[in-house]
Coordinates of C-alpha atoms and ligand atoms in Angstrom, one line a residue:
X1281 CA 20.9 19.2 -9.4
X1282 CA 18.4 16.0 -7.9
X1283 CA 18.8 13.5 -10.5
X1284 CA 16.6 10.8 -11.5
X1285 CA 16.3 7.0 -12.2
X1286 CA 13.2 5.4 -14.4
X1287 CA 12.0 1.7 -14.0
X1288 CA 10.8 -0.2 -16.7
X1289 CA 9.8 -2.9 -16.9
X1290 CA 9.9 -6.0 -20.0
X1291 CA 8.5 -10.0 -20.8
X1292 CA 5.3 -9.8 -18.4
X1293 CA 3.8 -7.4 -15.6
X1294 CA 4.0 -8.5 -12.0
X1295 CA 7.7 -8.6 -11.9
X1296 CA 8.0 -6.4 -9.1
X1297 CA 8.6 -3.1 -10.3
X1298 CA 7.6 -1.2 -7.3
X1299 CA 9.8 -3.9 -5.1
X1300 CA 13.1 -3.4 -7.1
X1301 CA 12.0 0.7 -6.8
X1302 CA 11.5 0.7 -2.6
X1303 CA 14.5 -1.4 -2.5
X1304 CA 16.8 0.2 -4.4
X1305 CA 15.9 4.0 -3.1
X1306 CA 16.5 1.9 0.5
X1307 CA 19.6 1.9 -0.5
X1308 CA 19.7 4.9 -1.5
X1309 CA 18.6 6.0 1.7
X1310 CA 20.5 4.3 3.9
X1311 CA 23.5 5.5 2.4
X1312 CA 22.3 9.3 2.8
X1313 CA 20.7 10.5 0.6
X1314 CA 17.1 12.2 0.4
X1315 CA 15.0 9.6 -2.1
X1316 CA 11.5 9.5 -3.0
X1317 CA 9.8 7.3 -5.7
X1318 CA 5.8 8.3 -7.6
X1319 CA 3.9 5.5 -10.1
X1320 CA 3.3 6.4 -13.9
X1321 CA -0.1 4.7 -14.0
X1322 CA -0.7 4.5 -17.4
X1323 CA -4.4 4.2 -17.5
X1324 CA -7.9 7.0 -17.9
X1325 CA -9.0 6.5 -14.5
X1326 CA -8.0 9.9 -13.0
X1327 CA -6.9 8.1 -9.6
X1328 CA -7.6 4.1 -8.6
X1329 CA -10.0 5.6 -6.2
X1330 CA -13.1 4.3 -8.6
X1331 CA -12.0 0.6 -9.0
X1332 CA -12.8 -2.3 -7.9
X1333 CA -9.9 -3.9 -5.4
X1334 CA -10.3 -7.1 -7.9
X1335 CA -9.2 -5.1 -10.3
X1336 CA -5.3 -3.5 -8.7
X1337 CA -6.1 -4.8 -5.7
X1338 CA -5.6 -2.3 -2.5
X1339 CA -6.5 1.8 -2.8
X1340 CA -3.0 3.6 -0.8
X1341 CA -4.6 7.0 1.3
X1342 CA -1.8 9.2 1.8
X1343 CA -1.2 11.7 4.4
X1344 CA -2.9 14.4 2.1
X1345 CA -6.0 12.1 1.5
X1346 CA -4.6 11.1 -2.6
X1347 CA -6.4 7.3 -3.2
X1348 CA -3.0 5.9 -5.2
X1349 CA -1.8 2.5 -6.6
X1350 CA -1.0 -0.3 -3.8
X1351 CA 3.1 0.1 -4.7
X1352 CA 2.9 3.4 -2.7
X1353 CA 2.5 1.7 0.4
X1354 CA 5.6 -0.3 -0.3
X1355 CA 8.0 2.8 -1.3
X1356 CA 6.5 3.9 2.7
X1357 CA 6.8 0.5 4.4
X1358 CA 10.9 -0.1 3.2
X1359 CA 11.4 4.4 3.4
X1360 CA 9.2 5.3 6.5
X1361 CA 8.5 8.8 4.3
X1362 CA 5.2 10.0 3.8
X1363 CA 4.5 10.0 -0.5
X1364 CA 1.6 12.5 -1.5
X1365 CA -0.3 12.8 -4.5
X1366 CA 3.1 13.6 -6.7
X1367 CA 3.8 10.7 -6.2
X1368 CA 0.7 8.6 -8.3
X1369 CA 0.0 10.7 -11.1
X1370 CA -2.2 8.1 -14.0
X1371 CA -2.4 8.6 -17.7
X1372 CA -6.3 10.3 -17.2
X1373 CA -4.3 13.3 -14.5
X1374 CA -2.5 13.4 -17.6
X1375 CA -5.0 14.2 -20.1
X1376 CA -7.8 16.0 -17.4
X1377 CA -4.6 18.6 -17.3
X1378 CA -3.8 19.1 -20.9
X1379 CA -7.6 19.2 -21.8
X1380 CA -8.5 21.8 -18.8
X1381 CA -4.9 23.8 -20.2
X1382 CA -6.4 23.9 -23.6
X1383 CA -10.1 25.5 -22.4
X1384 CA -8.2 27.8 -20.7
X1385 CA -6.8 28.5 -23.6
X1386 CA -3.5 27.9 -22.7
X1387 CA -1.4 26.6 -25.9
X1388 CA -2.4 29.3 -27.8
X1389 CA -4.8 28.2 -30.7
X1390 CA -1.6 24.7 -31.3
X1391 CA -3.4 21.7 -32.0
X1392 CA -3.3 19.9 -29.0
X1393 CA -1.8 16.4 -29.7
X1394 CA 0.4 13.3 -27.8
X1395 CA 3.5 15.0 -28.2
X1396 CA 4.7 17.7 -27.2
X1397 CA 1.5 18.0 -25.6
X1398 CA 1.0 15.0 -23.4
X1399 CA 4.1 14.6 -22.5
X1400 CA 5.7 17.6 -21.6
X1401 CA 2.7 16.8 -18.7
X1402 CA 4.5 14.0 -18.3
X1403 CA 7.7 15.5 -17.6
X1404 CA 6.2 17.7 -15.4
X1405 CA 5.3 15.0 -12.6
X1406 CA 8.9 14.1 -13.3
X1407 CA 10.5 17.5 -12.4
X1408 CA 7.9 17.9 -9.7
X1409 CA 9.4 16.4 -7.0
X1410 CA 12.8 17.0 -8.1
X1411 CA 12.5 21.2 -8.0
X1412 CA 10.7 20.6 -4.3
X1413 CA 13.7 20.7 -3.7
X1414 CA 13.3 18.0 -0.5
X1415 CA 14.9 14.6 -2.7
X1416 CA 18.9 14.3 -4.3
X1417 CA 17.2 11.6 -5.8
X1418 CA 14.0 10.7 -7.4
X1419 CA 12.6 7.3 -8.6
X1420 CA 9.8 7.3 -11.4
X1421 CA 7.9 3.4 -11.9
X1422 CA 6.1 3.1 -14.9
X1423 CA 3.6 1.2 -14.9
X1424 CA 2.9 -2.0 -17.3
X1425 CA 5.0 -3.1 -20.1
X1426 CA 7.4 -1.8 -22.4
X1427 CA 6.0 -2.2 -26.2
X1428 CA 2.2 -1.6 -24.4
X1429 CA 0.6 1.0 -27.0
X1430 CA -1.1 3.1 -23.5
X1431 CA 2.1 3.2 -22.3
X1432 CA 4.4 4.4 -24.9
X1433 CA 3.3 8.6 -24.3
X1434 CA 5.5 7.5 -21.0
X1435 CA 8.4 6.1 -22.4
X1436 CA 8.8 8.8 -25.3
X1437 CA 8.6 11.6 -22.1
X1438 CA 12.3 9.0 -20.7
X1439 CA 13.7 9.0 -23.7
X1440 CA 13.2 13.5 -24.2
X1441 CA 14.3 13.5 -20.3
X1442 CA 16.7 11.7 -20.6
X1443 CA 18.5 13.4 -23.0
X1444 CA 17.2 17.6 -21.9
X1445 CA 19.2 16.6 -18.8
X1446 CA 21.8 14.1 -19.6
X1447 CA 23.0 11.2 -19.0
X1448 CA 25.1 11.5 -16.1
X1449 CA 21.7 12.8 -14.0
X1450 CA 19.2 10.5 -15.5
X1451 CA 19.2 7.0 -16.1
X1452 CA 16.9 4.1 -16.8
X1453 CA 16.7 0.6 -14.9
X1454 CA 14.7 -1.8 -17.2
X1455 CA 13.3 -4.8 -14.6
X1456 CA 12.7 -7.8 -17.6
X1457 CA 12.4 -12.0 -16.6
X1458 CA 15.2 -14.6 -17.1
X1459 CA 13.0 -17.7 -17.4
X1460 CA 13.7 -20.7 -16.8
X1461 CA 13.4 -23.9 -19.0
X1462 CA 12.6 -27.2 -16.8
X1463 CA 12.5 -29.0 -20.0
X1464 CA 15.8 -27.5 -21.6
X1465 CA 17.4 -27.1 -18.1
X1466 CA 18.5 -23.9 -19.3
X1467 CA 18.0 -20.0 -18.5
X1468 CA 16.9 -18.4 -21.8
X1469 CA 17.8 -15.0 -21.9
X1470 CA 16.3 -14.2 -25.7
X1471 CA 12.9 -12.7 -23.9
X1472 CA 14.7 -10.1 -22.1
X1473 CA 16.9 -9.3 -25.3
X1474 CA 13.7 -8.8 -27.5
X1475 CA 12.6 -6.9 -24.9
X1476 CA 15.7 -4.7 -24.7
X1477 CA 15.4 -4.1 -28.8
X1478 CA 11.7 -2.9 -28.4
X1479 CA 13.4 0.0 -25.8
X1480 CA 16.1 1.1 -28.2
X1481 CA 13.6 1.7 -31.1
X1482 CA 11.7 3.9 -28.5
X1483 CA 15.5 5.3 -28.4
X1484 CA 16.1 3.6 -25.0
X1485 CA 19.1 2.3 -23.9
X1486 CA 18.8 1.1 -20.6
X1487 CA 21.5 1.8 -17.1
X1488 CA 21.4 -1.2 -16.2
X1489 CA 19.4 -5.0 -16.4
X1490 CA 16.7 -6.4 -12.7
X1491 CA 17.4 -9.6 -14.3
X1492 CA 14.2 -11.6 -12.3
X1493 CA 14.8 -15.1 -11.9
X1494 CA 13.7 -18.5 -10.1
X1495 CA 17.3 -19.4 -10.5
X1496 CA 20.9 -18.4 -10.4
X1497 CA 22.3 -16.3 -12.9
X1498 CA 25.9 -16.7 -14.1
X1499 CA 29.4 -15.0 -15.6
X1500 CA 27.9 -17.0 -18.6
X1501 CA 24.6 -15.5 -18.3
X1502 CA 25.4 -12.4 -17.1
X1503 CA 28.3 -11.7 -19.9
X1504 CA 25.5 -12.4 -23.0
X1505 CA 23.0 -10.2 -21.2
X1506 CA 25.8 -7.5 -21.3
X1507 CA 27.0 -7.6 -24.9
X1508 CA 23.2 -8.6 -26.6
X1509 CA 22.2 -5.9 -24.7
X1510 CA 24.7 -3.7 -24.7
X1511 CA 25.2 -2.5 -21.2
X1512 CA 28.4 -3.6 -18.5
X1513 CA 28.6 -6.6 -17.7
X1514 CA 28.0 -4.9 -14.0
X1515 CA 24.8 -3.3 -14.7
X1516 CA 23.2 -6.6 -15.2
X1517 CA 21.9 -7.4 -11.7
X1518 CA 19.9 -10.7 -10.0
X1519 CA 17.4 -10.0 -8.9
X1520 CA 16.5 -14.5 -7.5
X1521 CA 13.4 -15.0 -6.1
X1522 CA 13.1 -14.4 -2.1
X1523 CA 11.2 -15.9 0.3
X1524 CA 10.3 -12.2 2.3
X1525 CA 10.0 -8.7 0.0
X1526 CA 11.6 -7.5 2.9
X1527 CA 15.4 -9.6 1.3
X1528 CA 15.4 -7.6 -1.3
X1529 CA 17.0 -5.1 0.3
X1530 CA 19.9 -6.9 1.2
X1531 CA 19.9 -8.9 -2.0
X1532 CA 20.0 -6.1 -4.2
X1533 CA 23.2 -5.2 -2.0
X1534 CA 24.3 -8.4 -2.4
X1535 CA 24.9 -7.7 -6.0
X1536 CA 25.8 -4.6 -5.9
X1537 CA 22.5 -2.4 -7.4
X1538 CA 23.9 0.6 -5.6
X1539 CA 27.2 1.4 -6.1
X1540 CA 26.8 0.5 -10.3
X1541 CA 23.4 3.6 -9.9
X1542 CA 25.6 5.7 -7.8
X1543 CA 28.8 5.7 -10.1
X1544 CA 26.3 6.2 -13.3
X1545 CA 25.4 9.7 -11.6
X1546 CA 28.2 10.0 -11.0
X1547 CA 27.4 10.4 -7.0
X1548 CA 29.9 9.9 -4.1
X1549 CA 28.9 6.7 -2.1
X1550 CA 28.2 8.1 1.2
X1551 CA 29.1 5.9 4.2
X1552 CA 27.8 2.5 3.6
X1553 CA 24.5 1.8 4.1
X1554 CA 22.9 2.2 7.5
X1555 CA 20.7 -1.3 7.9
X1556 CA 21.0 -2.0 10.8
X1557 CA 17.7 -1.9 11.7
X1558 CA 16.1 -3.1 8.4
X1559 CA 18.0 -6.2 9.7
X1560 CA 16.9 -6.6 13.0
X1561 CA 14.0 -6.8 11.4
X1562 CA 14.6 -9.4 9.3
X1563 CA 16.5 -11.4 12.1
X1564 CA 12.9 -11.2 13.9
X1565 CA 10.6 -12.1 11.1
X1566 CA 12.6 -15.4 10.0
X1567 CA 13.6 -16.4 13.5
X1568 CA 10.0 -16.0 15.6
X1569 CA 9.5 -17.6 19.6
X1570 CA 6.0 -18.3 18.3
X1571 CA 2.7 -18.7 16.1
X1572 CA -0.2 -17.6 15.6
X1573 CA -3.4 -17.9 13.7
X1574 CA -5.8 -15.4 13.1
X1575 CA -8.3 -15.0 10.9
X1576 CA -8.8 -11.9 8.3
X1577 CA -12.4 -11.6 7.2
X1578 CA -13.4 -9.6 4.3
X1579 CA -15.5 -10.5 1.1
X1580 CA -12.7 -9.7 -1.5
X1581 CA -10.5 -13.1 0.5
X1582 CA -10.1 -14.5 -3.3
X1583 CA -7.2 -11.7 -4.2
X1584 CA -5.0 -10.9 -1.3
X1585 CA -3.7 -7.6 -2.9
X1586 CA -6.8 -6.2 -1.9
X1587 CA -5.8 -6.3 2.4
X1588 CA -1.9 -6.0 1.1
X1589 CA -1.3 -3.0 3.9
X1590 CA -3.4 -5.4 6.6
X1591 CA -1.0 -8.2 5.9
X1592 CA 2.6 -5.8 5.8
X1593 CA 1.4 -4.4 9.2
X1594 CA 1.0 -8.6 10.2
X1595 CA 4.4 -8.8 9.5
X1596 CA 5.8 -5.6 10.9
X1597 CA 3.5 -6.4 14.2
X1598 CA 4.4 -10.2 14.0
X1599 CA 8.1 -9.4 13.6
X1600 CA 7.9 -6.6 16.7
X1601 CA 6.6 -9.0 18.9
X1602 CA 8.6 -11.5 18.4
X1603 CA 6.0 -14.0 16.5
X1604 CA 5.1 -16.3 13.5
X1605 CA 2.2 -14.3 12.9
X1606 CA -0.4 -16.5 9.7
X1607 CA -2.8 -15.5 8.5
X1608 CA -6.2 -17.4 7.6
X1609 CA -8.6 -15.8 5.5
X1610 CA -12.0 -15.9 5.5
X1611 CA -15.0 -14.8 3.1
X1612 CA -17.3 -12.5 4.9
X1613 CA -20.4 -14.5 2.9
X1614 CA -19.6 -17.8 3.9
X1615 CA -20.3 -17.3 7.9
X1616 CA -23.3 -18.2 9.2
X1617 CA -24.8 -18.2 12.6
X1618 CA -24.7 -22.7 12.1
X1619 CA -20.7 -22.7 11.0
X1620 CA -19.6 -20.2 12.7
X1621 CA -18.2 -21.7 15.7
X1622 CA -16.5 -23.6 13.0
X1623 CA -14.1 -21.4 11.0
X1624 CA -13.5 -19.0 13.9
X1625 CA -13.3 -21.3 17.6
X1626 CA -9.7 -22.3 16.6
X1627 CA -8.1 -18.9 15.8
X1628 CA -5.9 -16.6 18.0
X1629 CA -7.3 -13.2 17.0
X1630 CA -10.1 -12.0 14.0
X1631 CA -10.0 -8.7 12.0
X1632 CA -12.7 -7.8 9.8
X1633 CA -11.7 -6.0 7.0
X1634 CA -12.6 -2.4 5.4
X1635 CA -15.0 -2.5 2.7
X1636 CA -18.0 -1.8 0.9
X1637 CA -21.7 -2.1 0.1
X1638 CA -24.2 -5.0 1.4
X1639 CA -22.9 -8.1 0.5
X1640 CA -20.6 -10.4 3.4
X1641 CA -22.3 -7.5 6.0
X1642 CA -23.9 -10.3 7.2
X1643 CA -21.0 -12.5 7.6
X1644 CA -18.8 -10.2 9.2
X1645 CA -21.9 -8.9 11.8
X1646 CA -22.1 -12.9 12.4
X1647 CA -18.3 -13.7 13.0
X1648 CA -18.0 -10.0 15.7
X1649 CA -21.2 -11.2 17.6
X1650 CA -18.9 -14.8 18.3
X1651 CA -15.1 -13.5 18.7
X1652 CA -17.5 -10.8 21.5
X1653 CA -19.0 -13.4 23.0
X1654 CA -16.2 -15.7 22.7
X1655 CA -13.4 -13.6 23.9
X1656 CA -11.6 -13.8 21.4
X1657 CA -9.2 -10.9 20.0
X1658 CA -10.8 -8.6 18.4
X1659 CA -9.7 -5.4 15.5
X1660 CA -12.0 -4.4 13.4
X1661 CA -10.5 -1.4 10.0
X1662 CA -13.3 1.0 9.1
X1663 CA -16.6 -0.9 8.3
X1664 CA -15.3 -3.4 10.4
X1665 CA -15.6 -0.6 13.5
X1666 CA -19.0 0.3 11.2
X1667 CA -20.4 -4.0 11.9
X1668 CA -19.1 -3.8 15.0
X1669 CA -21.0 -1.1 16.0
X1670 CA -24.0 -2.5 13.8
X1671 CA -23.2 -6.0 16.0
X1672 CA -23.9 -4.5 19.4
X1673 CA -26.4 -2.0 18.8
X1674 CA -28.4 -5.3 17.9
X1675 CA -27.0 -8.1 19.8
X1676 CA -26.6 -5.9 23.3
X1677 CA -28.5 -2.6 23.2
X1678 CA -31.4 -5.0 21.8
X1679 CA -32.1 -2.8 18.8
X1680 CA -33.7 -5.4 16.1
X1681 CA -32.7 -3.6 12.7
X1682 CA -30.0 -1.7 13.7
X1683 CA -27.9 -0.9 11.3
X1684 CA -25.7 1.5 9.1
X1685 CA -28.1 3.1 5.8
X1686 CA -25.4 2.8 3.7
X1687 CA -26.5 -1.1 3.7
X1688 CA -30.3 0.4 4.9
X1689 CA -31.8 3.5 4.8
X1690 CA -34.8 3.4 6.2
X1691 CA -33.6 0.9 9.2
X1692 CA -35.4 2.4 12.6
X1693 CA -31.5 2.4 14.9
X1694 CA -29.2 4.4 12.3
X1695 CA -26.4 3.9 14.4
X1696 CA -24.0 4.7 11.0
X1697 CA -25.0 7.3 8.4
X1698 CA -23.5 9.6 6.5
X1699 CA -21.8 12.6 6.9
X1700 CA -24.2 16.0 6.9
X1701 CA -21.6 17.6 4.2
X1702 CA -21.3 14.2 2.1
X1703 CA -25.1 13.4 1.5
X1704 CA -24.2 16.5 -0.8
X1705 CA -22.1 15.3 -3.0
X1706 CA -22.8 13.3 -6.0
X1707 CA -19.6 12.4 -8.4
X1708 CA -17.7 9.5 -6.5
X1709 CA -14.1 10.4 -7.8
X1710 CA -12.2 12.0 -5.1
X1711 CA -14.9 12.3 -3.0
X1712 CA -15.4 10.6 0.8
X1713 CA -14.0 11.4 3.9
X1714 CA -9.6 11.1 2.7
X1715 CA -6.4 11.5 4.6
X1716 CA -5.2 12.5 7.5
X1717 CA -7.2 13.5 10.6
X1718 CA -5.8 14.2 14.1
X1719 CA -7.9 12.4 16.6
X1720 CA -7.8 13.4 20.5
X1721 CA -7.9 9.3 22.9
X1722 CA -9.4 9.7 25.8
X1723 CA -7.1 8.7 29.0
X1724 CA -7.6 5.4 30.4
X1725 CA -8.6 3.9 27.7
X1726 CA -7.0 1.1 25.7
X1727 CA -6.3 2.7 22.7
X1728 CA -4.4 6.1 24.8
X1729 CA -2.4 3.8 26.5
X1730 CA -1.1 1.8 23.1
X1731 CA -0.5 5.4 21.5
X1732 CA 1.0 6.0 24.9
X1733 CA 0.2 10.0 23.7
X1734 CA -3.3 12.0 23.5
X1735 CA -3.6 13.1 20.1
X1736 CA -2.4 11.2 16.7
X1737 CA -3.1 11.9 13.4
X1738 CA -5.2 9.0 10.4
X1739 CA -6.0 8.6 7.6
X1740 CA -8.9 7.7 6.3
X1741 CA -11.2 6.4 3.3
X1742 CA -14.9 6.1 4.2
X1743 CA -18.7 8.2 3.5
X1744 CA -20.4 6.5 6.9
X1745 CA -19.5 7.0 10.7
X1746 CA -21.0 6.0 14.0
X1747 CA -24.6 8.1 14.9
X1748 CA -23.5 10.5 17.7
X1749 CA -26.7 10.4 19.2
X1750 CA -26.5 6.8 19.7
X1751 CA -23.2 7.5 22.4
X1752 CA -24.5 8.2 25.0
X1753 CA -26.0 4.4 25.0
X1754 CA -23.3 3.0 23.9
X1755 CA -20.8 4.3 26.4
X1756 CA -23.7 3.3 29.2
X1757 CA -23.6 0.0 28.0
X1758 CA -19.8 -1.1 28.3
X1759 CA -18.1 0.6 24.6
X1760 CA -17.1 3.4 24.7
X1761 CA -15.0 6.3 21.7
X1762 CA -11.8 6.2 22.5
X1763 CA -10.7 8.5 20.0
X1764 CA -13.1 10.4 18.5
X1765 CA -12.3 13.9 16.6
X1766 CA -11.7 16.9 18.1
X1767 CA -12.9 19.3 15.6
X1768 CA -16.1 17.4 14.4
X1769 CA -16.5 15.8 17.3
X1770 CA -16.8 11.6 15.1
X1771 CA -15.8 8.3 16.2
X1772 CA -12.6 7.0 15.1
X1773 CA -12.0 4.4 17.6
X1774 CA -14.2 2.3 20.0
X1775 CA -13.6 -0.1 22.2
X1776 CA -15.6 -2.5 24.6
X1777 CA -14.5 -2.3 28.9
X1778 CA -15.1 -6.5 29.5
X1779 CA -12.7 -7.6 26.7
X1780 CA -9.0 -8.9 25.8
X1781 CA -8.7 -6.9 23.5
X1782 CA -12.1 -5.2 20.9
X1783 CA -11.4 -2.3 19.8
X1784 CA -11.5 -0.9 15.9
X1785 CA -11.1 1.9 14.2
X1786 CA -12.8 4.2 11.8
X1787 CA -9.8 5.0 10.9
X1788 CA -6.6 2.4 8.2
X1789 CA -4.0 1.8 11.2
X1790 CA -2.7 -0.3 8.5
X1791 CA -1.3 2.5 5.9
X1792 CA 1.1 3.8 8.5
X1793 CA 2.5 1.2 9.8
X1794 CA 5.9 0.5 8.6
X1795 CA 8.9 -1.9 9.2
X1796 CA 10.8 1.4 11.2
X1797 CA 7.3 1.7 12.8
X1798 CA 5.0 -1.1 13.0
X1799 CA 1.5 0.5 13.7
X1800 CA 0.5 0.2 18.0
X1801 CA -3.3 -1.4 17.6
X1802 CA -1.1 -4.0 15.2
X1803 CA 1.4 -5.1 17.6
X1804 CA -1.0 -5.1 20.9
X1805 CA -3.9 -6.7 18.7
X1806 CA -1.0 -9.3 18.2
X1807 CA 0.6 -9.6 21.3
X1808 CA -3.4 -10.2 22.4
X1809 CA -4.2 -13.1 20.2
X1810 CA -0.8 -14.3 21.5
X1811 CA -1.7 -14.4 25.0
X1812 CA -5.2 -16.0 24.0
X1813 CA -2.9 -18.8 21.9
X1814 CA -1.1 -19.7 24.6
X1815 CA -3.8 -19.0 27.6
X1816 CA -5.9 -21.9 24.8
X1817 CA -2.0 -25.0 25.2
X1818 CA -2.4 -23.8 28.9
X1819 CA -6.6 -25.5 29.7
Ligands
LIG2439 N1 -18.4 1.7 3.2 C1 -18.0 1.9 4.6 C2 -17.8 3.8 4.0 O1 -17.7 4.5 3.0 C3 -16.2 1.9 4.4 C4 -15.8 2.7 4.2 C5 -13.7 1.8 4.4 O2 -14.4 0.4 5.4 N2 -12.6 1.7 3.4 O3 -18.1 4.5 5.4

């Protein structure tokens, strides 16, 4: 039977439930268990696809085209196993399903209520992954903080679920904060006691407490927490601030979180965790032999979470190259012809980020012209690729007002335009070109050489495309389409022939970069930037 682990959060938000869940999953996977992680988000949006990145950071896209919470990115980066729509469920989705069932008459005249109908639907979603037979253990992370009104149905569903399957088959891990009061010079356990009391009021006794802290928790404090929160002393787990999220699995291993979990679930320890590859990655990450500075040009740079998968992909590819990648965020709105040299001239490489809408577009185009003309390695993603096409159209092919019809519907040169099937769509949620699509790489191109094969699949999230009416003109001038969708002929990758590294993708390569498999386009972008850095110092 599948075993279930629920991860709740107390005291404050942002304690890192996603990283703790992913780290525990990593340890269990390294012991030989098949594990997946699911996240419940207590907001009413059906999915985060319609959210502004300033709200919840990046929207992560799965293979099956689900627009999901960025924690799913951590799950995939840690486990190297794809997630799907079933791994992220929101209150909006739960209610939508229940309301649709009500309209179909599925409740046979009953009054439809939060309890039992909403809680039953939550339980259906918990069971769904377990019933697939693909996993030994399902970890379910509950978004929000215990005590939030909107989280209550989830907590109640967990209480019922635990009662139904029995305490050997489902456990609750509560992530909490042990603040350090500098004036008193003490770690304080009271907020944790209160948040556990609140869980108890809802009928849940947590099995394990993971305590976020800035200072080590000594045996006295552990004993105090255990006594007042009614858990075993070995179920009080310290989670000290780490220099990188990738340290957390090893910190949890040291705290024996995996052993405690397996004992409570009556599962065997199997083998000792095989973390050789993980440790090798960490070794490279922490002992770089070189350093480069990369500019990340985007318009959401005030909130680094908006580009989470990109910054993580830099970490994976940097470690692969034994190179520390210092990412400098540059607001595209602030880039002008006058200041572009000052802003970008000293960088070793520049990535132009994905995005939507007109704000900051001209700054991205100016940045791309600069790096193209100055042979600075360039990597464009989604809107970044579209801007590279616009820039080339304007400045190389002489199409003065070349643009995307997203920004200018009346341009004479619509080098980026909307796909025919997109034009009929009026609803905004879940209607973009989403998820994995195949791409055929042309032999002899940089892209082909980097991937080392001709057929790849990559994940998408966009409405606009390269306009193939202009393809011949572009290729004749040296910007080639090195990757094409074999069914629709859509251009998926462009590159310049006479440039050290000028590659841009309509898809999002960052979504498939993991610790175990850094992405080839990122690996090569870093190594090209490293070459550029070396060239500068040898001048
Ligand atoms: N706004 C562009 C489009 O919809 C690019 C989207 C993106 O960068 N993810 O096509």
